[in-house]
Coordinates of C-alpha atoms in Angstrom, one line a residue:
X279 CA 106.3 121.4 90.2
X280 CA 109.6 122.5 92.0
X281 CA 111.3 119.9 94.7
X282 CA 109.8 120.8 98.1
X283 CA 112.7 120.3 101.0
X284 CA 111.0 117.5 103.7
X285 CA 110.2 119.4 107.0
X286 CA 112.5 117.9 109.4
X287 CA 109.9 115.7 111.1
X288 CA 109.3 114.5 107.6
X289 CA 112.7 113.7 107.4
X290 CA 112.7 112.0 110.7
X291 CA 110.1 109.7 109.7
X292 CA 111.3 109.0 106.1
X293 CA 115.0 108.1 108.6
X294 CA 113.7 106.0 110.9
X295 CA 111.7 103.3 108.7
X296 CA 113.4 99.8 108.7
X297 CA 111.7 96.6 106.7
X298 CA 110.1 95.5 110.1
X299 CA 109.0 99.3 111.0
X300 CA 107.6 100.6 107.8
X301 CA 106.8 104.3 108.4
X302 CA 103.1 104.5 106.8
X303 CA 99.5 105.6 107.7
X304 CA 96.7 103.6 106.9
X305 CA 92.8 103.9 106.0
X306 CA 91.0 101.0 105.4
X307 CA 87.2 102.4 104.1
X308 CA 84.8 99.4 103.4
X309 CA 81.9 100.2 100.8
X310 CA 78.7 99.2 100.1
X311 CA 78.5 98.1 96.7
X312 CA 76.1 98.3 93.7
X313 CA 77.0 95.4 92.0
X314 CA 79.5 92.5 91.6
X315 CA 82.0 94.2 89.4
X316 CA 81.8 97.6 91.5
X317 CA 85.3 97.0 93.0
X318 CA 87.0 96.6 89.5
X319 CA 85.3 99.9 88.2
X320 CA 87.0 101.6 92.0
X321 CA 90.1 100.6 91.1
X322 CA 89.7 102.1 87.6
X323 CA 88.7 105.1 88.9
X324 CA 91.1 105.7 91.2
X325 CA 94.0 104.9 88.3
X326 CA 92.0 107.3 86.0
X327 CA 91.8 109.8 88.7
X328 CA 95.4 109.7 90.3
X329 CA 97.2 111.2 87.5
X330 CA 95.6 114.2 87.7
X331 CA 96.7 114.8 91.2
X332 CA 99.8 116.8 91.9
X333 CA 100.6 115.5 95.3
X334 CA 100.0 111.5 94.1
X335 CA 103.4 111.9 91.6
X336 CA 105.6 113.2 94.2
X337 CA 108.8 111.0 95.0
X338 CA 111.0 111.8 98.0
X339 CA 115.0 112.2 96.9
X340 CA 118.2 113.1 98.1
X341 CA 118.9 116.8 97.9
X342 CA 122.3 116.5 97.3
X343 CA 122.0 116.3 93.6
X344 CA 118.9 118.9 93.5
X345 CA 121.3 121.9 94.4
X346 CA 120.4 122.2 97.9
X347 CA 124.0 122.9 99.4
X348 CA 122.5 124.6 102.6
X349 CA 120.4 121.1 103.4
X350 CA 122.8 118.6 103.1
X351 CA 121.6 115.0 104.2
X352 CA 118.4 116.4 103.4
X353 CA 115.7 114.8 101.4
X354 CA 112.5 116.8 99.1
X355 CA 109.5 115.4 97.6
X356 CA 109.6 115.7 93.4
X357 CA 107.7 114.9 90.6
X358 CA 108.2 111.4 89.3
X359 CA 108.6 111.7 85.7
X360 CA 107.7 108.0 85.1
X361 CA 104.6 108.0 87.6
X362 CA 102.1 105.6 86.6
X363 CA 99.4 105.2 88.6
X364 CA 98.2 101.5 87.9
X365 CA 101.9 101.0 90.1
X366 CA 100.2 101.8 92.9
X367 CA 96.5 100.8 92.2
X368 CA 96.2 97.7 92.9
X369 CA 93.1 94.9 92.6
X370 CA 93.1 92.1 94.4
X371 CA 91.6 89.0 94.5
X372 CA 87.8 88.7 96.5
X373 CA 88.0 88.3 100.1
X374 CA 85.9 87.3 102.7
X375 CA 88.2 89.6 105.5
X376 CA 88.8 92.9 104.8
X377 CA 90.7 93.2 108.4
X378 CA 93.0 90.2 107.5
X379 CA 93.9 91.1 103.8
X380 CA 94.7 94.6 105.3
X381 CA 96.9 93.4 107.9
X382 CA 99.1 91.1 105.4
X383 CA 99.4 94.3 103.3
X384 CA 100.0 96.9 105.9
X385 CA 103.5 94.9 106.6
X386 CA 104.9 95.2 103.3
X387 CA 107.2 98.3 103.5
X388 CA 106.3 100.9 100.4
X389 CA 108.8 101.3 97.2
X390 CA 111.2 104.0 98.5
X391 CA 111.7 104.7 94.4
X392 CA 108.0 105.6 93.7
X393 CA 105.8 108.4 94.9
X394 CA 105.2 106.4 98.4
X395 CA 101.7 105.4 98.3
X396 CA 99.5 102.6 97.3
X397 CA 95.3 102.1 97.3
X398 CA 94.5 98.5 97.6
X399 CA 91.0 97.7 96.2
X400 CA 89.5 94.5 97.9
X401 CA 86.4 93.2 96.7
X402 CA 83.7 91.2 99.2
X403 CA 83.4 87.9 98.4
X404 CA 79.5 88.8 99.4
X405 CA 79.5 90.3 95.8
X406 CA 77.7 93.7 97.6
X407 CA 80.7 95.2 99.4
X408 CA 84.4 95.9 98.6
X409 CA 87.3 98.0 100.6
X410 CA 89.8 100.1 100.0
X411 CA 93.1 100.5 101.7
X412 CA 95.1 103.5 101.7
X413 CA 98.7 103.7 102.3
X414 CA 100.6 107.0 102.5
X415 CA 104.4 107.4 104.1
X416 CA 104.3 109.7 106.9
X417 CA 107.0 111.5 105.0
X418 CA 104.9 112.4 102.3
X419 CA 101.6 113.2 104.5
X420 CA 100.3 113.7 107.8
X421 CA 96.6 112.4 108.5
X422 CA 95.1 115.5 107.5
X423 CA 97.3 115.6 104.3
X424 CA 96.6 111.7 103.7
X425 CA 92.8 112.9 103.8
X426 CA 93.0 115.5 101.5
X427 CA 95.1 113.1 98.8
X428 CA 92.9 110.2 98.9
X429 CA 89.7 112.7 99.0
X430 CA 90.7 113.3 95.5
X431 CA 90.7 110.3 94.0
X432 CA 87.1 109.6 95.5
X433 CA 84.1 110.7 94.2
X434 CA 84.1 114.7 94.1
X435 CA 82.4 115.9 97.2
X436 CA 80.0 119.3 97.3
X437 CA 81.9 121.4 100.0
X438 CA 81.4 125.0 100.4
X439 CA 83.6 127.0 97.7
X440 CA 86.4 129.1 99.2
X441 CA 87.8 131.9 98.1
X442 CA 91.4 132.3 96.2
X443 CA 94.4 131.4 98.9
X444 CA 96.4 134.4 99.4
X445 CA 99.7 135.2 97.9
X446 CA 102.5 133.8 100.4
X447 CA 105.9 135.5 99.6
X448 CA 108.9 133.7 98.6
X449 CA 111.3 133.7 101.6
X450 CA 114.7 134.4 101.5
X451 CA 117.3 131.9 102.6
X452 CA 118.8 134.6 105.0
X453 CA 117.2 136.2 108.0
X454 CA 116.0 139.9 108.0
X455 CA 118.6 141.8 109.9
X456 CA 116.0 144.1 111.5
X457 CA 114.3 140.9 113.3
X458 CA 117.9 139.5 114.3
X459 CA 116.9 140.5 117.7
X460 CA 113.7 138.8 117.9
X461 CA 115.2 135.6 116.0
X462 CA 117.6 135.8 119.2
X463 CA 115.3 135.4 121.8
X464 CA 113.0 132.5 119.7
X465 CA 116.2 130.6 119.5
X466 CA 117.1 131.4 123.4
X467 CA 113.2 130.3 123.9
X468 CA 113.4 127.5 121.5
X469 CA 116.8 126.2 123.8
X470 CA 114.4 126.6 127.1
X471 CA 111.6 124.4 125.8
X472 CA 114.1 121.4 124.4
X473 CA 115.8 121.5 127.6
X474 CA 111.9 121.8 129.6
X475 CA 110.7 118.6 126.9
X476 CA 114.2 116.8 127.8
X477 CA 113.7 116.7 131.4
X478 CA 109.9 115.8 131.0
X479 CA 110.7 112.7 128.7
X480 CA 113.2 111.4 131.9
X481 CA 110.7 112.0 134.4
X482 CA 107.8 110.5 132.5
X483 CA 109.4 107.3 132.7
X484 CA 109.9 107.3 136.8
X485 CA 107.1 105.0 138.6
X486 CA 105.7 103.7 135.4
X487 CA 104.9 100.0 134.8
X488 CA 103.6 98.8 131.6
X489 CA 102.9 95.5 130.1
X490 CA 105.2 92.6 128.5
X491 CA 102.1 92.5 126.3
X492 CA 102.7 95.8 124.6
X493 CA 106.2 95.5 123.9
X494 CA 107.8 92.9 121.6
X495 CA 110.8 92.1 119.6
X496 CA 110.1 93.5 115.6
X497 CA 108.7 90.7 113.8
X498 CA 108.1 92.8 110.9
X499 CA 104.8 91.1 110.8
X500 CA 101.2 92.7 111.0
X501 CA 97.7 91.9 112.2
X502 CA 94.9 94.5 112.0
X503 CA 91.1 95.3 113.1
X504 CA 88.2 97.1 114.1
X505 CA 85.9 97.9 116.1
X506 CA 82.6 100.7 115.2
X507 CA 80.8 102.4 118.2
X508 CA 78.0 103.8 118.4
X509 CA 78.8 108.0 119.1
X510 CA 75.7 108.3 120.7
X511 CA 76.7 106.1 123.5
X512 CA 79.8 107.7 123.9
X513 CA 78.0 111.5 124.3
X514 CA 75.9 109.6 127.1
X515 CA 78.8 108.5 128.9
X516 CA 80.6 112.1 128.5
X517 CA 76.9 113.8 129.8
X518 CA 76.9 111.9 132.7
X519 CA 80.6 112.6 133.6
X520 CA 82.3 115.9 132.2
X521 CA 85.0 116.3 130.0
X522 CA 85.0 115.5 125.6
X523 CA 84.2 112.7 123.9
X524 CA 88.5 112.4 122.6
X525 CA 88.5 111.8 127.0
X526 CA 86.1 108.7 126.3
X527 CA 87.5 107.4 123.8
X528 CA 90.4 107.4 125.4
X529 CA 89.0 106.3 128.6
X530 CA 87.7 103.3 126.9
X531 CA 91.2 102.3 125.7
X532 CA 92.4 102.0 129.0
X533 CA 89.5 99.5 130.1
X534 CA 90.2 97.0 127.2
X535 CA 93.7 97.1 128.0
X536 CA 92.8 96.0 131.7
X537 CA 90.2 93.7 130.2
X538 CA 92.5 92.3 127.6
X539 CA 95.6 91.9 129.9
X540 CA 93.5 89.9 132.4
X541 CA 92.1 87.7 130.3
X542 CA 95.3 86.6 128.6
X543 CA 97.0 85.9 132.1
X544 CA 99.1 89.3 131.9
X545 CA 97.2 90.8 134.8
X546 CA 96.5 94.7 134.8
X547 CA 97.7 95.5 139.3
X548 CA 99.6 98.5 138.8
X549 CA 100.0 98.7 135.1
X550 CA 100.0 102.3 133.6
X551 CA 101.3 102.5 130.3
X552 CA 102.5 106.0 128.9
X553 CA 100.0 106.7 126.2
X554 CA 101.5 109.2 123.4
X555 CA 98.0 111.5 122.1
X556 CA 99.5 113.3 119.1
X557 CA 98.4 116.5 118.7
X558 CA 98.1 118.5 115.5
X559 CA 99.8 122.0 114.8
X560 CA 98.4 122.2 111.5
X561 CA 95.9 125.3 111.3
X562 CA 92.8 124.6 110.3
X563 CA 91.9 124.4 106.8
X564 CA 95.4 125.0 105.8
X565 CA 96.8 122.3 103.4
X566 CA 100.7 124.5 103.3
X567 CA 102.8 124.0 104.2
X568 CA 102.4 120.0 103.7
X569 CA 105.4 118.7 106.5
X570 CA 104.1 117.2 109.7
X571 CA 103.1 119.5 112.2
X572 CA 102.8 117.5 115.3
X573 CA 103.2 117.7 118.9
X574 CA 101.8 115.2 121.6
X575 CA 100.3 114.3 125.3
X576 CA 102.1 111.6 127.3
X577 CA 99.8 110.5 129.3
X578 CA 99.0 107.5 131.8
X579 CA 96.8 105.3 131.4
X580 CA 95.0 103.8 134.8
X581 CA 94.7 100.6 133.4
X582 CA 95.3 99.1 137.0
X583 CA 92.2 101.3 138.3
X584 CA 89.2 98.5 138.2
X585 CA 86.2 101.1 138.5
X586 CA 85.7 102.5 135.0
X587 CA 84.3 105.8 136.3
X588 CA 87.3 106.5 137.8
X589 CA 89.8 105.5 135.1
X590 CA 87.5 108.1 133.1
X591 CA 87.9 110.7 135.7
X592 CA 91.8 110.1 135.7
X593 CA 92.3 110.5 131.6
X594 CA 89.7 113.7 132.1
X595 CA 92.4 115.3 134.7
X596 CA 95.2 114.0 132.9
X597 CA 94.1 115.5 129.5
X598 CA 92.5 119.1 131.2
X599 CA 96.7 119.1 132.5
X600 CA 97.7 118.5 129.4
X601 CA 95.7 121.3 127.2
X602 CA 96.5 124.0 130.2
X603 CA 99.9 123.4 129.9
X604 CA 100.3 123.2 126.0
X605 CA 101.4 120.5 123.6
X606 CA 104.2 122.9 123.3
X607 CA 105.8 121.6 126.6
X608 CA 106.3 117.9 128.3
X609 CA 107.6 114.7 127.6
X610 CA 104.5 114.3 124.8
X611 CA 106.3 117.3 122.9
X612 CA 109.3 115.3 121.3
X613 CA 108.3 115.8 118.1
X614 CA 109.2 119.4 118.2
X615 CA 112.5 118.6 118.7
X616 CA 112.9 117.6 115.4
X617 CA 112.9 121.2 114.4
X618 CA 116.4 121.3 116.0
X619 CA 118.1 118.6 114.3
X620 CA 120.1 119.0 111.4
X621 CA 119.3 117.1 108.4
X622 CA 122.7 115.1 108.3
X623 CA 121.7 114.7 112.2
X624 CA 118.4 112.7 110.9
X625 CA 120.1 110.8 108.1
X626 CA 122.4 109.5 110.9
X627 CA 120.3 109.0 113.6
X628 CA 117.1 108.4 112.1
X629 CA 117.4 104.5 113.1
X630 CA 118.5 105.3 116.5
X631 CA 115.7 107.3 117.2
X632 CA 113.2 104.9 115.6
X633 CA 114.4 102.4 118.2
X634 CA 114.4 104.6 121.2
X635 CA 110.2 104.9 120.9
X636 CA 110.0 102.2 123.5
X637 CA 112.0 104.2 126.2
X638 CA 109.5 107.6 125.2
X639 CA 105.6 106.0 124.9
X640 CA 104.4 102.4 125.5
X641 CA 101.5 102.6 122.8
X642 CA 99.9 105.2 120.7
X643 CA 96.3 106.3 120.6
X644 CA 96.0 108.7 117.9
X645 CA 92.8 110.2 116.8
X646 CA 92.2 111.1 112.8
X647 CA 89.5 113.6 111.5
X648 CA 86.8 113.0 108.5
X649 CA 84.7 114.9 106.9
X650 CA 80.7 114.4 107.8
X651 CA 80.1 114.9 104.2
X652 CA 79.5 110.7 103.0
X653 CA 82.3 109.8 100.7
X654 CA 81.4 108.0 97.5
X655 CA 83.4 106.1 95.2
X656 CA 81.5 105.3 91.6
X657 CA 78.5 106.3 93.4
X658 CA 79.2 103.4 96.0
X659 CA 79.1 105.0 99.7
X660 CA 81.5 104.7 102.4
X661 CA 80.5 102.7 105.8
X662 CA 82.8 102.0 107.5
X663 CA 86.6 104.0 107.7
X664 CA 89.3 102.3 109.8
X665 CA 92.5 104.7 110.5
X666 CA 95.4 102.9 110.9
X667 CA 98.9 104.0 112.7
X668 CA 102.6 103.2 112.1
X669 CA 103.5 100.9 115.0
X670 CA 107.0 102.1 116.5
X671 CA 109.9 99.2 116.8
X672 CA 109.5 97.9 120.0
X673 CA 105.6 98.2 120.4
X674 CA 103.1 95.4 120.0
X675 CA 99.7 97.8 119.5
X676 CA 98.8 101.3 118.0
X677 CA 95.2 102.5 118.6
X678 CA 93.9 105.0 115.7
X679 CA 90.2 106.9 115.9
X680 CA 88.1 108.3 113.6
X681 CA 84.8 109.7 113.8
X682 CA 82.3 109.2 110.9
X683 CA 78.8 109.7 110.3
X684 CA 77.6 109.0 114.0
X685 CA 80.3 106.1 114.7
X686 CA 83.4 105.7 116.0
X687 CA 86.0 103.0 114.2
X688 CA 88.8 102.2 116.2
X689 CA 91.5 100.9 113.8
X690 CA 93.9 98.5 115.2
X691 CA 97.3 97.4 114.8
X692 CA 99.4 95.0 116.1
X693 CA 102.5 92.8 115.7
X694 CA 101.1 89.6 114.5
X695 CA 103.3 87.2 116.7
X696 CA 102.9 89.0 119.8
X697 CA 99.5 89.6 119.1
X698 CA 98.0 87.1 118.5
X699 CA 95.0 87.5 120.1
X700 CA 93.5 91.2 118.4
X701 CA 90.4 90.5 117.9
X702 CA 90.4 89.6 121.9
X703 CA 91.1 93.0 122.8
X704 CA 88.8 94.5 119.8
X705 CA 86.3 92.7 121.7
X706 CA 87.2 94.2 124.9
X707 CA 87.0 97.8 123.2
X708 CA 83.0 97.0 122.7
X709 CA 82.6 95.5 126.2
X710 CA 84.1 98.8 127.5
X711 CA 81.8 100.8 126.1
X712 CA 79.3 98.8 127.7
X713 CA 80.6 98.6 130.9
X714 CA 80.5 102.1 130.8
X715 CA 76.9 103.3 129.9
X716 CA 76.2 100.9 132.9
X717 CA 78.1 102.6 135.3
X718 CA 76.8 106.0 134.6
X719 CA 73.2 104.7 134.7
X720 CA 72.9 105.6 130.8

């Protein structure tokens, strides 16, 4: 395999991880299992299975010494010639908390040396269940990407076949003088929207109050959880009201935030945190190229509105303004500004921008798509799937949502000394939900 340049919000990721602010995705998937021993026989699947995936041996390196002159300060994922999969396979000892096991090992930053990725098998100490936890570096995957990698290793799945993936060619390093004029006016264009997303992030932060609670000092520790709703309920709620189910979902967020704040003594009157919703660029059913492709929504969450109806009528509006104007444009758009930084300009400021996440988004509510086909692993089936988010310096709580199988699992994480209390808010997630089927009658 040839060295594949980072895109450059790869690069800004792979820049801005510090040892309290490790830069991975997580997926905790808890399985039912057949027997005792069925964890052991995961792990040795996964080892057996992991070498024969390309993308699981890729390393990210310097470019300097891999004759990239043009991308200097640059970084591209390469093979590892010494990758050996039982360094990242891991089996643990039995546990009777997936949730807190996960936690203590979502903290620890992975080995910037090694293809950065790890699968941590837990087995139940109920002897008929076991979990797996997933870590990829958002420099070496997005969500979708980190799907497709750790679909690999499981059990093979039977999805339609598709035909052969057409010839892309090679592009040359300099532009095509006959499109010189339309290169011109993307770059003139390009200038507009950075300048339009600049003035959006300065004005998103006018008349905004958030919480204490969701900001803390890095303690570089972590705490995780989750929560599984029913998706039936949530349709019943969207029925009744308008709008999608991501607007529910959402909605509900914003409740346990007002439920949560209020019982711990924070108090929710006029608290509305800037929510970031990241948004995917990435076509559909396109693995290429394999860089982040991500834009966002800012938006407001009414956690100081106390009727629920009407804090799911103000996310509906919010998001319908969002989606008419684009995830091209506003202060949720950020991202694409990575596009416009040179990679010496990442290297350098990669730290500074890490800790400038607290003066763009007060938490992150991200939402990460699975297959409906069940996933297996040595014929054990998958339950239950938590996603899990990078928590940006500065920020007590990211929110991360996947849909599986008729649930929802909201994956949690949190700064374990300044929250303390997660499972109180997981809590108020479920009590949300309830609060909400009684208000529309449902």
């Amino acid at each position: 395999m040839t060295p594949d340049l980072l895109a450059p919000l790869d690069l800004a990721f792979w820049n801005m991880e510090s040892a309290e602010h490790p830069m991975h995705l997580g997926a905790l998937g808890v399985f039912t299992a057949h027997s005792p021993t069925a964890g052991a026989h995961a792990a040795d699947l996964l080892a057996g299975r992991a070498a024969a995936v390309p993308g699981l041996r890729m390393r990210i390196q310097d470019v300097w010494p891999l004759g990239f002159p043009y991308a200097f300060g640059g970084a591209a994922r390469v093979p590892d010639p010494d990758f050996d999969p039982l360094r990242h396979i891991l089996l643990h000892a039995p546990t009777a908390d997936f949730h807190t096991e996960a936690g203590r090992l979502m903290q620890r930053p992975l080995d910037r040396e090694r293809p950065p990725w790890e699968a941590h098998v837990l087995p139940g100490e109920d002897g008929v269940s076991f979990a797996v936890l997933f870590k990829f570096h958002h420099a070496l995957a997005d969500g979708l990407r980190a799907l497709t990698l750790a679909a690999a290793i499981l059990d093979p799945m039977d999805l339609p076949t598709r035909g052969p993936r057409p010839e892309v060619p090679a592009k040359s390093m300099l532009p095509d003088v006959r499109k010189l004029p339309d290169l011109l006016r993307g770059a003139v264009s390009d200038l507009g929207r950075a300048l339009d997303i600049g003035a959006s992030v300065a004005l998103s932060s006018v008349g905004v109050r958030s919480s204490a609670a969701l900001t803390s000092e890095p303690s570089g520790t972590r705490r995780t959880a989750g929560v599984v709703v029913d998706l039936d309920d949530v349709h019943r709620v969207r029925k009744s009201r308008g709008g999608t189910v991501n607007d529910v979902l959402i909605a509900v967020v914003a409740g346990a935030l007002r439920r949560w704040l209020d019982e711990r003594g924070d108090g929710s009157a006029g608290v509305t945190p800037r929510a970031l919703i990241p948004v995917s660029r990435r076509r559909p059913r396109t693995a290429h190229p394999q860089g982040n492709r991500l834009s966002g929504y800012l938006v407001r969450l009414p956690v100081d509105d106390p009727d629920p109806m009407g804090r799911l009528d103000t996310v509906r509006t919010a998001m319908d303004r969002k989606k008419d104007a684009g995830p091209h444009r506003g202060a949720g758009a950020v991202a694409l500004l990575a596009d416009h930084v040179p990679a010496l300009g990442h290297r350098l400021g990669g730290p500074l921008a890490g800790q400038g996440a607290r003066f763009w988004f007060d938490i992150l509510v991200t939402s990460v798509p699975l297959p409906s086909i069940g996933l297996k692993l040595g014929g054990n089936p998958v339950t239950e799937v938590y996603p899990f988010a990078p928590l940006a310096r500065g920020q007590s709580l990211a929110v991360a949502i996947s849909t599986y199988r008729g649930q929802v699992h909201y994956g949690l994480v949190a700064d374990a000394e300044a929250v303390p209390d997660l499972d109180r808010f997981a809590r108020a997630l479920t009590e949300e939900v309830k609060e909400l089927l009684t208000a529309c009658g449902a």
